[in-house]
Tab-separated table of C-alpha atoms in Angstrom:
chain	number	residue	atom	x	y	z
A	22	MET	CA	-45.993	-0.169	12.560
A	23	ALA	CA	-42.722	1.620	13.734
A	24	PRO	CA	-40.841	3.309	11.053
A	25	ARG	CA	-37.820	1.379	9.485
A	26	GLU	CA	-34.478	2.925	10.475
A	27	SER	CA	-32.503	4.433	7.424
A	28	THR	CA	-29.797	2.262	6.090
A	29	ARG	CA	-28.018	5.488	4.619
A	30	THR	CA	-24.268	5.420	5.500
A	31	PRO	CA	-23.428	7.636	8.423
A	32	ARG	CA	-21.123	10.499	7.980
A	33	ALA	CA	-17.671	9.475	8.791
A	34	VAL	CA	-15.197	11.447	10.998
A	35	LEU	CA	-12.363	8.887	10.954
A	36	ALA	CA	-11.100	6.627	8.106
A	37	CYS	CA	-8.229	4.095	8.626
A	38	GLY	CA	-6.538	1.252	6.804
A	39	GLU	CA	-3.307	-0.692	6.364
A	40	ILE	CA	-1.554	-1.889	3.166
A	41	ARG	CA	0.966	-4.698	2.480
A	42	THR	CA	3.277	-4.350	-0.498
A	43	CYS	CA	5.614	-7.072	-1.881
A	44	LEU	CA	7.092	-8.390	-5.003
A	45	LEU	CA	4.988	-11.114	-6.571
A	46	PRO	CA	6.831	-14.604	-6.178
A	47	ALA	CA	6.827	-15.302	-9.828
A	48	ARG	CA	9.858	-15.634	-12.297
A	49	GLN	CA	7.680	-13.942	-14.987
A	50	ALA	CA	5.491	-10.894	-14.587
A	51	LEU	CA	1.742	-11.840	-14.911
A	52	ASP	CA	0.010	-10.605	-18.087
A	53	ILE	CA	-3.339	-8.822	-17.698
A	54	ARG	CA	-5.411	-11.947	-18.068
A	55	ALA	CA	-3.414	-13.780	-15.430
A	56	ALA	CA	-3.521	-10.884	-13.120
A	57	ALA	CA	-7.332	-10.936	-13.420
A	58	GLN	CA	-7.308	-14.637	-12.640
A	59	LEU	CA	-5.097	-14.089	-9.551
A	60	LEU	CA	-7.398	-11.376	-8.183
A	61	ALA	CA	-10.771	-12.908	-8.788
A	62	LEU	CA	-11.711	-12.824	-5.125
A	63	ARG	CA	-15.454	-12.798	-5.852
A	64	ALA	CA	-17.559	-14.559	-8.446
A	65	ASP	CA	-20.212	-11.806	-8.568
A	66	GLU	CA	-17.862	-8.978	-9.358
A	67	ARG	CA	-15.150	-8.580	-12.029
A	68	VAL	CA	-11.641	-7.679	-11.553
A	69	LEU	CA	-10.919	-4.006	-12.738
A	70	THR	CA	-8.193	-3.978	-15.341
A	71	SER	CA	-6.294	-1.176	-17.006
A	72	GLU	CA	-3.452	-1.017	-19.507
A	73	ARG	CA	-2.857	2.857	-19.374
A	74	PRO	CA	-0.696	4.344	-18.163
A	75	GLY	CA	0.577	0.925	-17.146
A	76	LEU	CA	-0.624	-2.584	-16.462
A	77	TYR	CA	-2.838	-2.593	-13.421
A	78	ALA	CA	-5.470	-4.958	-12.029
A	79	ARG	CA	-7.541	-4.482	-8.770
A	80	SER	CA	-9.793	-6.915	-7.213
A	81	PRO	CA	-13.393	-6.297	-6.087
A	82	ASP	CA	-13.759	-5.510	-2.340
A	83	THR	CA	-14.336	-8.427	0.111
A	84	LEU	CA	-15.940	-7.761	3.514
A	85	THR	CA	-14.877	-9.108	7.002
A	86	GLY	CA	-17.364	-8.640	9.801
A	87	VAL	CA	-16.022	-7.280	13.050
A	88	ASP	CA	-17.135	-6.903	16.685
A	89	CYS	CA	-14.327	-5.854	18.969
A	90	PRO	CA	-12.744	-2.891	20.794
A	91	LEU	CA	-11.170	-0.062	18.834
A	92	PRO	CA	-7.566	0.822	19.361
A	93	SER	CA	-7.225	3.843	21.524
A	94	ALA	CA	-4.210	5.878	22.702
A	95	ASN	CA	-5.795	7.011	25.967
A	96	GLY	CA	-6.967	3.331	26.870
A	97	ALA	CA	-10.713	3.905	26.336
A	98	ARG	CA	-12.447	0.754	25.511
A	99	VAL	CA	-14.927	1.514	22.730
A	100	ARG	CA	-16.667	-1.372	21.179
A	101	ALA	CA	-17.414	-1.202	17.476
A	102	VAL	CA	-19.322	-3.383	15.109
A	103	GLY	CA	-19.375	-3.416	11.237
A	104	THR	CA	-17.480	-4.514	8.203
A	105	VAL	CA	-13.916	-4.016	6.978
A	106	ALA	CA	-13.386	-3.664	3.252
A	107	ALA	CA	-10.259	-5.462	1.780
A	108	ARG	CA	-8.946	-5.540	-1.757
A	109	ALA	CA	-5.771	-6.439	-3.722
A	110	ALA	CA	-4.054	-4.854	-6.566
A	111	LEU	CA	-1.269	-5.933	-8.980
A	112	THR	CA	0.998	-3.281	-10.783
A	113	GLU	CA	2.626	-4.234	-13.962
A	114	GLY	CA	2.208	-7.930	-13.143
A	115	ARG	CA	4.925	-7.666	-10.670
A	116	VAL	CA	4.096	-5.619	-7.416
A	117	LEU	CA	1.314	-7.067	-5.358
A	118	GLN	CA	-0.623	-4.944	-2.681
A	119	THR	CA	-3.353	-5.934	-0.398
A	120	SER	CA	-5.157	-3.371	1.768
A	121	ALA	CA	-7.980	-3.212	4.355
A	122	ARG	CA	-9.962	-0.064	5.285
A	123	PHE	CA	-12.993	1.133	7.351
A	124	HIS	CA	-14.428	4.341	8.458
A	125	LEU	CA	-16.218	5.447	11.521
A	126	PRO	CA	-18.960	7.913	12.263
A	127	ALA	CA	-18.938	10.373	15.116
A	128	THR	CA	-21.610	8.364	17.045
A	129	GLY	CA	-23.310	5.064	16.839
A	130	PRO	CA	-26.238	3.219	18.490
A	131	ASP	CA	-26.074	2.403	22.160
A	132	GLN	CA	-26.831	-1.222	21.388
A	133	ARG	CA	-25.616	-3.609	18.791
A	134	ARG	CA	-27.820	-3.796	15.502
A	135	PRO	CA	-28.701	-6.950	13.744
A	136	TRP	CA	-26.013	-7.969	11.296
A	137	GLY	CA	-28.151	-7.333	8.281
A	138	GLU	CA	-27.941	-3.557	9.019
A	139	TYR	CA	-24.172	-3.602	9.038
A	140	LEU	CA	-23.835	-5.573	5.860
A	141	VAL	CA	-25.702	-2.889	3.784
A	142	ARG	CA	-22.979	-0.463	4.904
A	143	PRO	CA	-19.757	-2.036	3.486
A	144	GLY	CA	-16.621	-0.717	5.099
A	145	VAL	CA	-18.439	1.146	7.854
A	146	VAL	CA	-17.769	0.305	11.539
A	147	GLU	CA	-20.017	1.858	14.045
A	148	PRO	CA	-18.905	2.613	17.622
A	149	LEU	CA	-21.331	1.855	20.390
A	150	GLY	CA	-21.852	5.379	21.606
A	151	LYS	CA	-19.533	8.397	20.990
A	152	LEU	CA	-16.313	7.840	19.149
A	153	PRO	CA	-13.119	9.571	20.582
A	154	HIS	CA	-11.774	10.049	17.110
A	155	GLU	CA	-8.421	11.518	17.968
A	156	ALA	CA	-7.579	8.861	20.514
A	157	VAL	CA	-8.675	6.111	18.192
A	158	ALA	CA	-6.585	7.652	15.256
A	159	GLN	CA	-3.524	7.600	17.523
A	160	GLY	CA	-4.233	4.076	18.596
A	161	VAL	CA	-4.594	2.922	15.057
A	162	LEU	CA	-1.245	4.388	13.851
A	163	GLY	CA	0.490	3.235	17.137
A	164	GLY	CA	-0.891	-0.409	16.904
A	165	GLY	CA	-3.535	-1.625	19.078
A	166	ARG	CA	-3.712	-4.093	21.834
A	167	THR	CA	-4.400	-7.866	21.298
A	168	GLY	CA	-8.130	-8.219	20.462
A	169	ASP	CA	-8.486	-4.587	19.087
A	170	LEU	CA	-9.727	-3.986	15.595
A	171	ASP	CA	-6.565	-4.572	13.326
A	172	ALA	CA	-7.063	-3.832	9.587
A	173	GLY	CA	-3.450	-5.034	9.151
A	174	LEU	CA	-4.398	-8.553	10.098
A	175	ILE	CA	-7.056	-8.517	7.468
A	176	ALA	CA	-4.593	-7.220	4.796
A	177	GLU	CA	-2.037	-9.824	5.799
A	178	GLY	CA	-4.599	-12.559	5.610
A	179	LEU	CA	-5.682	-11.659	2.108
A	180	LEU	CA	-1.999	-11.280	1.049
A	181	ASN	CA	-1.239	-14.884	2.354
A	182	ARG	CA	-4.222	-16.296	0.561
A	183	LEU	CA	-2.974	-14.741	-2.774
A	184	LEU	CA	0.598	-15.805	-2.218
A	185	ARG	CA	-0.530	-19.436	-2.376
A	186	HIS	CA	-2.319	-19.184	-5.674
A	187	PRO	CA	-1.251	-21.882	-8.084
A	188	LEU	CA	-0.376	-19.259	-10.715
A	189	LEU	CA	2.727	-18.327	-8.680
A	190	ASP	CA	5.905	-20.480	-9.023
A	191	GLN	CA	7.399	-19.077	-5.991
A	192	CYS	CA	10.567	-18.104	-7.897
A	193	PRO	CA	10.855	-14.226	-7.697
A	194	PRO	CA	13.556	-12.567	-9.884
A	195	PHE	CA	15.291	-10.996	-6.947
A	196	ARG	CA	15.103	-10.838	-3.132
A	197	SER	CA	13.251	-8.136	-1.505
A	198	ARG	CA	11.091	-7.431	1.687
A	199	PRO	CA	7.550	-6.441	2.111
A	200	THR	CA	6.475	-3.250	3.668
A	201	ARG	CA	3.507	-2.084	5.721
A	202	LEU	CA	1.809	1.187	5.592
A	203	ARG	CA	-0.739	2.165	8.182
A	204	TRP	CA	-2.950	5.288	7.698
A	205	ALA	CA	-5.553	7.494	9.370
A	206	ALA	CA	-7.512	10.292	7.966
A	207	LEU	CA	-9.224	12.843	10.295
A	208	PRO	CA	-11.554	15.679	9.304
A	209	ALA	CA	-10.066	18.933	8.036
A	210	ALA	CA	-11.213	22.269	9.315
A	211	PRO	CA	-14.246	23.772	7.454
A	212	GLY	CA	-13.074	25.141	4.113
A	213	GLU	CA	-9.622	23.444	4.411
A	214	GLY	CA	-8.403	21.205	1.672
A	215	PRO	CA	-6.722	17.834	2.181
A	216	ARG	CA	-3.398	17.924	4.077
A	217	LEU	CA	-0.659	15.399	4.878
A	218	GLU	CA	0.151	15.922	8.456
A	219	ARG	CA	2.920	13.258	9.038
A	220	PHE	CA	4.657	10.458	7.113
A	221	THR	CA	6.940	8.403	9.228
A	222	LEU	CA	9.301	5.373	8.709
A	223	ALA	CA	9.273	2.981	11.725
A	224	GLU	CA	11.032	-0.224	12.441
A	225	ASP	CA	9.968	-3.590	10.966
A	226	GLU	CA	9.350	-2.015	7.571
A	227	LEU	CA	6.385	0.004	8.921
A	228	ARG	CA	5.295	3.303	7.597
A	229	THR	CA	2.553	5.493	9.059
A	230	VAL	CA	0.468	8.405	7.387
A	231	ARG	CA	-1.747	10.817	9.121
A	232	LEU	CA	-4.124	12.892	6.977
A	233	ARG	CA	-6.559	15.634	7.194
A	234	VAL	CA	-9.251	15.601	4.574
A	235	PRO	CA	-12.723	17.352	4.000
A	236	GLU	CA	-15.667	15.457	5.330
A	237	ASP	CA	-17.230	12.748	3.360
A	238	THR	CA	-13.971	12.042	1.411
A	239	PRO	CA	-14.560	8.503	0.148
A	240	ALA	CA	-12.517	5.813	2.094
A	241	ALA	CA	-11.822	3.979	-1.118
A	242	GLY	CA	-10.186	7.162	-2.584
A	243	LEU	CA	-8.087	7.562	0.545
A	244	ALA	CA	-7.117	3.892	0.127
A	245	ALA	CA	-6.058	4.531	-3.386
A	246	LEU	CA	-3.831	7.427	-2.378
A	247	CYS	CA	-2.197	5.492	0.447
A	248	GLU	CA	-1.684	2.441	-1.940
A	249	ASP	CA	0.053	4.729	-4.252
A	250	LEU	CA	2.191	6.106	-1.435
A	251	ALA	CA	2.955	2.652	-0.337
A	252	LEU	CA	3.786	1.447	-3.891
A	253	HIS	CA	6.307	4.228	-4.423
A	254	ASP	CA	7.792	3.897	-0.942
A	255	TRP	CA	8.378	0.061	-1.528
A	256	LEU	CA	10.118	0.988	-4.932
A	257	LEU	CA	12.392	3.409	-3.189
A	258	THR	CA	13.166	1.081	-0.286
A	259	THR	CA	13.965	-1.945	-2.647
A	260	VAL	CA	16.201	0.000	-5.012
A	261	VAL	CA	18.091	1.512	-2.045
A	262	ARG	CA	18.759	-2.053	-0.736
A	263	MET	CA	19.809	-3.274	-4.190
A	264	LEU	CA	22.510	-0.501	-4.221
A	265	ASP	CA	23.563	-1.433	-0.663
A	266	GLY	CA	24.020	-4.882	-1.897
A	267	VAL	CA	27.111	-3.925	-3.847
A	268	ARG	CA	30.014	-2.263	-2.346
A	269	LEU	CA	30.522	0.301	-5.044
A	270	GLY	CA	34.130	1.249	-5.857
A	271	THR	CA	35.687	-1.632	-3.750
A	272	GLY	CA	37.276	-4.867	-5.024
A	273	ALA	CA	34.107	-6.855	-4.539
A	274	ALA	CA	31.955	-4.473	-6.360
A	275	ARG	CA	34.395	-4.264	-9.268
A	276	ASP	CA	33.536	-7.763	-10.173
A	277	THR	CA	31.474	-6.868	-13.267
A	278	GLY	CA	29.332	-9.973	-13.034
A	279	ALA	CA	28.459	-9.397	-9.365
A	280	VAL	CA	27.427	-5.818	-10.022
A	281	VAL	CA	25.260	-6.698	-13.215
A	282	ARG	CA	23.677	-9.525	-11.269
A	283	THR	CA	22.717	-7.247	-8.422
A	284	LEU	CA	21.481	-4.217	-10.397
A	285	ARG	CA	20.064	-5.552	-13.543
A	286	PRO	CA	16.729	-6.702	-11.947
A	287	ALA	CA	16.057	-3.112	-11.042
A	288	VAL	CA	16.148	-2.127	-14.911
A	289	ASP	CA	14.124	-5.160	-15.857
A	290	HIS	CA	11.480	-5.094	-13.253
A	291	LEU	CA	11.259	-1.850	-11.352
A	292	LEU	CA	12.453	1.355	-12.935
A	293	HIS	CA	9.528	1.715	-15.360
A	294	LEU	CA	6.999	1.601	-12.535
A	295	TRP	CA	7.693	5.051	-10.985
A	296	MET	CA	4.422	7.041	-11.782
A	297	PRO	CA	3.291	8.887	-8.739
A	298	ARG	CA	-0.393	10.038	-8.633
A	299	ALA	CA	-1.284	7.985	-11.756
A	300	ARG	CA	-4.296	6.457	-9.997
A	301	VAL	CA	-5.067	9.053	-7.484
A	302	SER	CA	-8.193	11.327	-7.713
A	303	PRO	CA	-7.608	14.933	-8.629
A	304	GLU	CA	-8.862	16.176	-5.333
A	305	LEU	CA	-6.441	14.048	-3.367
A	306	ALA	CA	-3.370	14.301	-5.596
A	307	PRO	CA	-2.060	17.497	-3.831
A	308	LEU	CA	-1.333	15.186	-0.804
A	309	TRP	CA	1.680	14.026	-2.666
A	310	ASP	CA	3.284	17.517	-2.825
A	311	PRO	CA	4.828	17.395	0.595
A	312	LEU	CA	6.576	14.108	-0.050
A	313	GLU	CA	8.028	15.665	-3.302
A	314	GLU	CA	9.312	18.676	-1.419
A	315	ARG	CA	10.802	16.899	1.674
A	316	PRO	CA	12.190	14.129	1.621
A	317	GLY	CA	11.681	14.358	-2.046
A	318	PHE	CA	10.509	11.060	-3.247
A	319	THR	CA	11.020	11.685	-6.981
A	320	ARG	CA	14.305	13.477	-6.549
A	321	GLN	CA	15.777	10.557	-4.570
A	322	TRP	CA	14.333	8.085	-7.198
A	323	ARG	CA	16.055	10.012	-10.155
A	324	ASN	CA	19.270	9.913	-8.240
A	325	LEU	CA	18.975	6.149	-7.781
A	326	VAL	CA	18.128	5.511	-11.296
A	327	GLN	CA	21.119	7.589	-12.432
A	328	ARG	CA	23.469	5.637	-10.088
A	329	ILE	CA	22.132	2.227	-11.283
A	330	ARG	CA	22.670	3.283	-15.037
A	331	ASP	CA	26.140	4.732	-14.346
A	332	GLN	CA	27.264	1.583	-12.651
A	333	LEU	CA	25.906	-0.689	-15.452
A	334	THR	CA	27.433	1.517	-18.088
A	335	LEU	CA	30.799	1.390	-16.140
A	336	HIS	CA	30.758	-2.303	-15.881
A	337	ALA	CA	29.802	-2.886	-19.477
A	338	ILE	CA	33.221	-1.401	-20.499
A	339	PRO	CA	35.958	-4.041	-20.139
A	340	ALA	CA	38.917	-3.027	-18.162
A	341	PRO	CA	42.382	-3.319	-19.888
A	342	HIS	CA	43.947	-6.770	-19.958
A	343	ARG	CA	40.897	-8.038	-17.867
A	344	GLU	CA	38.437	-10.855	-18.758
A	345	VAL	CA	34.832	-9.720	-18.078
A	346	GLU	CA	32.296	-12.179	-17.078
A	347	PRO	CA	29.378	-12.228	-19.538
A	348	VAL	CA	25.980	-10.790	-18.540
A	349	PRO	CA	23.659	-13.750	-17.690
């Protein structure tokens, strides 16, 4: 009898994924029990919940089978087969994220395996033959062609499924836009630690992240890091737009009621969510450092928070001989 082929997960040389981040369409933030109900994607695995350092819930992984070409910057058509892992997370009952991820080994079999052999390697997508990992990383970050493997479509499908949940009344406390973050992690040089090579802001609310990490860094840990980056980028983007919504110092902005109505949701729902690296593994936490140096995420956030507080304080003081609209 021929020896059975090992089902051990092959060593990855490329990990990729995409994340959707949005405001939960509900008037009230969900408590931890309702969050667990929302994210119960599988009956056989429980939702992970935590109350420290803030309310947080994360679904179990779901798997999507794929058999399609990989995106490639040089036009190479590399067929790949396997499963993409997807999950959802809710922060403080208010910010919803869905993400999809997969990792690829350097080489795969020349012929397609039976599906059972792919299912025992969750989140692994194998190329048929050799993987041109640099070209595929560029293709993933740049967006592939129609029919190529697209983790973003899987994350978007999961998001749409959750947004239709009967727990949600479709009445968010303020207007905001969702964002997308697309990431790819390539192997670091031997002996080199994790490194953020590039973080970019593109059109249509798209962000891209290119990383270098030691071999065998878990894709789930990389996804957690990128979910953290996506969450805090969404917070910055949303609060900047809130401030843009009032023309500070002009006649329109000096209407106390208008300023308070525009800026108060930030205080009620967003300002307490800023906790970079709170759920990132210690070995990957240093990847946040370049973003704190330039462009300076936390420095910009503190400046925005101070501007909001200054404006709310200013407009809480009635002007002489002027009737002030009460705070709703």
